[in-house]
CSV table of C-alpha atoms and ligand atoms in Angstrom, one decimal:
chain,number,residue,atom,x,y,z
A,1,MET,CA,49.6,4.3,-16.3
A,2,GLU,CA,45.9,3.2,-16.5
A,3,MET,CA,45.3,5.6,-19.4
A,4,ASP,CA,47.9,3.8,-21.5
A,5,SER,CA,45.5,0.7,-21.7
A,6,ILE,CA,42.5,2.7,-22.7
A,7,GLN,CA,41.6,2.2,-26.4
A,8,GLU,CA,38.6,4.5,-26.6
A,9,ILE,CA,36.3,6.5,-24.4
A,10,LEU,CA,32.8,5.0,-25.0
A,11,LEU,CA,30.7,7.2,-22.7
A,12,THR,CA,31.9,10.5,-21.4
A,13,GLU,CA,31.3,11.8,-17.9
A,14,SER,CA,28.6,14.2,-19.2
A,15,GLN,CA,26.9,11.6,-21.3
A,16,ILE,CA,26.6,9.3,-18.3
A,17,ALA,CA,25.4,12.2,-16.0
A,18,ALA,CA,22.7,13.2,-18.5
A,19,ARG,CA,21.4,9.6,-18.8
A,20,VAL,CA,21.5,9.0,-15.1
A,21,GLN,CA,19.5,12.1,-14.5
A,22,GLN,CA,16.8,10.8,-16.9
A,23,LEU,CA,16.8,7.4,-15.3
A,24,GLY,CA,16.4,9.1,-11.9
A,25,LYS,CA,13.4,11.0,-13.1
A,26,GLU,CA,11.7,7.9,-14.5
A,27,ILE,CA,12.3,5.9,-11.3
A,28,SER,CA,11.1,8.8,-9.1
A,29,ARG,CA,7.9,9.0,-11.2
A,30,ASP,CA,7.3,5.2,-11.3
A,31,TYR,CA,7.9,4.6,-7.6
A,32,GLN,CA,6.2,7.7,-6.2
A,33,GLY,CA,4.5,6.8,-2.9
A,34,LYS,CA,6.1,3.3,-2.8
A,35,ASP,CA,8.5,1.8,-0.2
A,36,LEU,CA,11.5,1.5,-2.5
A,37,VAL,CA,14.8,-0.3,-1.7
A,38,LEU,CA,17.7,0.2,-4.1
A,39,VAL,CA,19.9,-2.8,-4.1
A,40,GLY,CA,23.4,-2.1,-5.4
A,41,ILE,CA,25.6,-5.0,-6.7
A,42,LEU,CA,29.1,-4.5,-5.5
A,43,LYS,CA,31.6,-3.5,-6.6
A,44,GLY,CA,31.0,-2.5,-10.2
A,45,ALA,CA,27.8,-0.6,-9.7
A,46,ILE,CA,29.3,1.7,-7.1
A,47,CYS,CA,29.5,4.9,-9.2
A,48,PHE,CA,26.3,4.3,-11.0
A,49,PHE,CA,24.5,3.6,-7.7
A,50,SER,CA,25.8,6.7,-5.9
A,51,ASP,CA,25.0,9.0,-8.8
A,52,LEU,CA,21.6,7.4,-9.4
A,53,MET,CA,20.4,7.5,-5.8
A,54,ARG,CA,20.9,11.3,-5.8
A,55,GLN,CA,18.8,11.7,-8.9
A,56,VAL,CA,15.9,9.7,-7.4
A,57,LYS,CA,13.9,12.4,-5.7
A,58,ILE,CA,11.7,10.2,-3.6
A,59,PRO,CA,12.7,8.6,-0.2
A,60,VAL,CA,14.6,5.4,-0.6
A,61,ASN,CA,16.4,2.8,1.5
A,62,ILE,CA,19.7,1.4,0.2
A,63,ASP,CA,21.3,-2.0,0.6
A,64,PHE,CA,24.0,-3.9,-1.2
A,65,MET,CA,24.9,-7.4,-2.3
A,66,ALA,CA,28.3,-8.7,-3.5
A,67,VAL,CA,28.4,-11.8,-5.7
A,68,SER,CA,31.3,-13.7,-7.2
A,69,SER,CA,31.4,-14.1,-10.9
A,70,TYR,CA,31.3,-17.6,-12.2
A,71,GLY,CA,34.8,-17.6,-13.7
A,72,SER,CA,36.1,-16.1,-16.9
A,73,ALA,CA,34.0,-14.4,-19.5
A,74,SER,CA,34.0,-17.5,-21.7
A,75,GLN,CA,32.7,-19.8,-19.0
A,76,THR,CA,28.9,-20.0,-18.8
A,77,SER,CA,28.1,-22.3,-15.8
A,78,GLY,CA,25.8,-19.7,-14.3
A,79,VAL,CA,27.0,-20.5,-10.8
A,80,VAL,CA,27.0,-17.4,-8.7
A,81,LYS,CA,28.1,-17.2,-5.1
A,82,ILE,CA,26.8,-14.6,-2.6
A,83,LEU,CA,29.8,-13.0,-0.9
A,84,LYS,CA,27.7,-10.4,0.9
A,85,ASP,CA,24.0,-10.6,1.4
A,86,LEU,CA,21.5,-7.9,2.1
A,87,ASP,CA,21.3,-6.4,5.6
A,88,MET,CA,17.6,-5.7,5.2
A,89,ALA,CA,14.5,-7.8,4.8
A,90,ILE,CA,12.8,-7.0,1.5
A,91,GLU,CA,9.5,-8.9,1.9
A,92,GLY,CA,6.6,-6.8,0.8
A,93,ARG,CA,8.9,-4.0,-0.4
A,94,HIS,CA,9.5,-2.6,-3.9
A,95,VAL,CA,13.1,-3.7,-4.8
A,96,LEU,CA,15.1,-2.2,-7.7
A,97,ILE,CA,18.4,-4.0,-8.4
A,98,VAL,CA,21.1,-1.5,-9.5
A,99,GLU,CA,23.6,-3.4,-11.8
A,100,ASP,CA,26.6,-2.2,-13.8
A,101,ILE,CA,26.4,-4.5,-16.9
A,102,VAL,CA,24.1,-7.1,-18.2
A,103,ASP,CA,26.2,-9.4,-20.4
A,104,THR,CA,25.3,-13.1,-20.7
A,105,GLY,CA,22.5,-12.4,-18.2
A,106,LEU,CA,23.5,-15.3,-15.9
A,107,THR,CA,24.3,-13.1,-12.9
A,108,LEU,CA,21.1,-11.1,-13.2
A,109,ASN,CA,19.0,-14.2,-13.6
A,110,TYR,CA,20.5,-15.7,-10.4
A,111,LEU,CA,20.0,-12.4,-8.5
A,112,LYS,CA,16.4,-12.1,-9.6
A,113,THR,CA,15.6,-15.7,-8.7
A,114,ASN,CA,17.3,-15.3,-5.4
A,115,LEU,CA,15.6,-12.0,-4.4
A,116,LEU,CA,12.1,-13.1,-5.7
A,117,SER,CA,12.2,-16.0,-3.3
A,118,ARG,CA,12.1,-13.4,-0.5
A,119,ASN,CA,8.7,-12.2,-1.7
A,120,PRO,CA,9.2,-8.5,-2.5
A,121,ALA,CA,6.2,-6.5,-3.5
A,122,SER,CA,7.9,-6.0,-6.9
A,123,LEU,CA,11.4,-6.6,-8.3
A,124,LYS,CA,12.9,-4.6,-11.2
A,125,VAL,CA,16.3,-3.9,-12.5
A,126,VAL,CA,18.2,-0.8,-13.6
A,127,ALA,CA,21.4,-1.4,-15.4
A,128,LEU,CA,23.9,1.1,-16.6
A,129,LEU,CA,25.1,-1.0,-19.6
A,130,ASP,CA,23.7,-3.8,-21.7
A,131,LYS,CA,25.7,-6.0,-24.1
A,132,PRO,CA,22.8,-7.7,-25.9
A,133,ASP,CA,25.1,-9.6,-28.3
A,134,ARG,CA,26.3,-11.9,-25.6
A,135,ARG,CA,23.0,-12.8,-24.0
A,136,LEU,CA,22.5,-16.5,-23.1
A,137,ILE,CA,19.3,-16.0,-21.1
A,138,ASP,CA,16.3,-14.0,-22.2
A,139,ILE,CA,16.5,-11.4,-19.5
A,140,HIS,CA,16.5,-7.6,-19.7
A,141,ALA,CA,16.8,-4.6,-17.5
A,142,ASP,CA,13.6,-2.7,-16.9
A,143,TYR,CA,15.5,0.6,-17.0
A,144,LEU,CA,18.7,0.9,-19.1
A,145,GLY,CA,21.4,3.5,-19.4
A,146,PHE,CA,23.1,2.5,-22.6
A,147,SER,CA,23.2,-0.5,-25.0
A,148,ILE,CA,26.7,-1.1,-26.1
A,149,PRO,CA,28.6,-3.4,-28.6
A,150,ASP,CA,30.5,-6.4,-27.3
A,151,HIS,CA,33.7,-4.8,-26.0
A,152,PHE,CA,35.3,-5.3,-22.7
A,153,VAL,CA,34.8,-2.0,-20.8
A,154,VAL,CA,36.2,-0.4,-17.7
A,155,GLY,CA,35.7,2.7,-15.7
A,156,TYR,CA,32.9,4.4,-13.7
A,157,GLY,CA,33.2,1.7,-11.1
A,158,ILE,CA,33.8,-1.2,-13.5
A,159,ASP,CA,37.2,-2.9,-13.2
A,160,TYR,CA,39.7,-5.2,-14.8
A,161,ALA,CA,41.6,-7.0,-12.1
A,162,GLU,CA,40.5,-4.3,-9.6
A,163,GLN,CA,42.0,-1.5,-11.7
A,164,TYR,CA,40.3,1.3,-13.6
A,165,ARG,CA,37.3,1.7,-11.2
A,166,SER,CA,38.0,5.3,-10.4
A,167,LEU,CA,38.0,6.6,-14.0
A,168,PRO,CA,35.0,9.0,-14.4
A,169,PHE,CA,34.1,7.6,-17.9
A,170,VAL,CA,33.4,4.2,-19.5
A,171,ALA,CA,36.1,3.1,-21.8
A,172,ILE,CA,37.0,0.2,-24.0
A,173,LEU,CA,40.1,-1.6,-22.6
A,174,ASP,CA,42.9,-2.3,-25.1
A,175,PRO,CA,42.7,-6.1,-25.6
A,176,ALA,CA,46.5,-6.2,-25.2
A,177,ALA,CA,46.1,-5.2,-21.6
A,178,TYR,CA,44.3,-8.5,-20.7
A,179,GLN,CA,45.4,-10.8,-23.5
A,180,SER,CA,49.0,-10.6,-22.3
A,181,GLU,CA,48.0,-11.7,-18.8
A,182,VAL,CA,45.9,-14.5,-20.1
A,183,LYS,CA,48.9,-16.0,-21.7
A,184,GLU,CA,51.0,-15.9,-18.5
B,1,5GP,P1,26.7,-11.7,-16.9
B,1,5GP,O1,26.4,-12.7,-15.8
B,1,5GP,O2,25.5,-10.9,-17.4
B,1,5GP,O3,27.5,-12.4,-18.0
B,1,5GP,O4,27.8,-10.8,-16.3
B,1,5GP,C1,27.5,-9.6,-15.7
B,1,5GP,C2,28.8,-9.2,-15.0
B,1,5GP,O5,30.0,-9.5,-15.7
B,1,5GP,C3,28.8,-7.7,-14.8
B,1,5GP,O6,28.1,-7.3,-13.6
B,1,5GP,C4,30.3,-7.4,-14.8
B,1,5GP,O7,30.7,-7.5,-13.5
B,1,5GP,C5,30.9,-8.4,-15.6
B,1,5GP,N1,31.1,-7.9,-17.0
B,1,5GP,C6,30.4,-8.1,-18.1
B,1,5GP,N2,30.9,-7.4,-19.1
B,1,5GP,C7,32.0,-6.8,-18.7
B,1,5GP,C8,32.9,-5.8,-19.3
B,1,5GP,O8,32.8,-5.5,-20.4
B,1,5GP,N3,33.9,-5.3,-18.4
B,1,5GP,C9,34.0,-5.7,-17.1
B,1,5GP,N4,34.9,-5.2,-16.4
B,1,5GP,N5,33.1,-6.5,-16.5
B,1,5GP,C10,32.1,-7.1,-17.3
């Protein structure tokens, strides 16, 4: 059972919904009259993306990228591989990256550098979660849902070994759930 490995619910469904609504309002106001492309980063941002886009009350285009992580959480090479690139051209358009978590910042740094080379009119980031304690690069989200302590979290699209994504809340995973597998 997935719930057996949940240590604590960090953000409830209603807390997330309220914050996402606020973020949608800010984004709608800031991008009024602009050609906005929301770029979701698969797969972790899937729930955040689909809720946020419905709270953005101005016309948008949507697109997705999938990137591989650079290895385990302790590795810091910063090497990120694009598994799925955008379908759309973003030159001259206002791009907002929609990300699940900014942790070390390496993934976001790579994504921003990569997308900036395509000459968008602007490039900003909205992240659901930020773990500032683990940052290795001075980078931040322009719009942020929640700043959280350094725990390994799952749910609301965010996985551990492809599990837990469908939980409607964000929870701290019991370390026993992944430490036992690391030893194998
Ligand atoms: P960064 O490059 O900032 O270190 O890593 C960002 C990515 O690492 C996130 O998009 C997410 O996929 C993954 N990540 C970071 N922290 C966590 C966490 O607590 N739980 C899970 N499941 N993934 C995380």
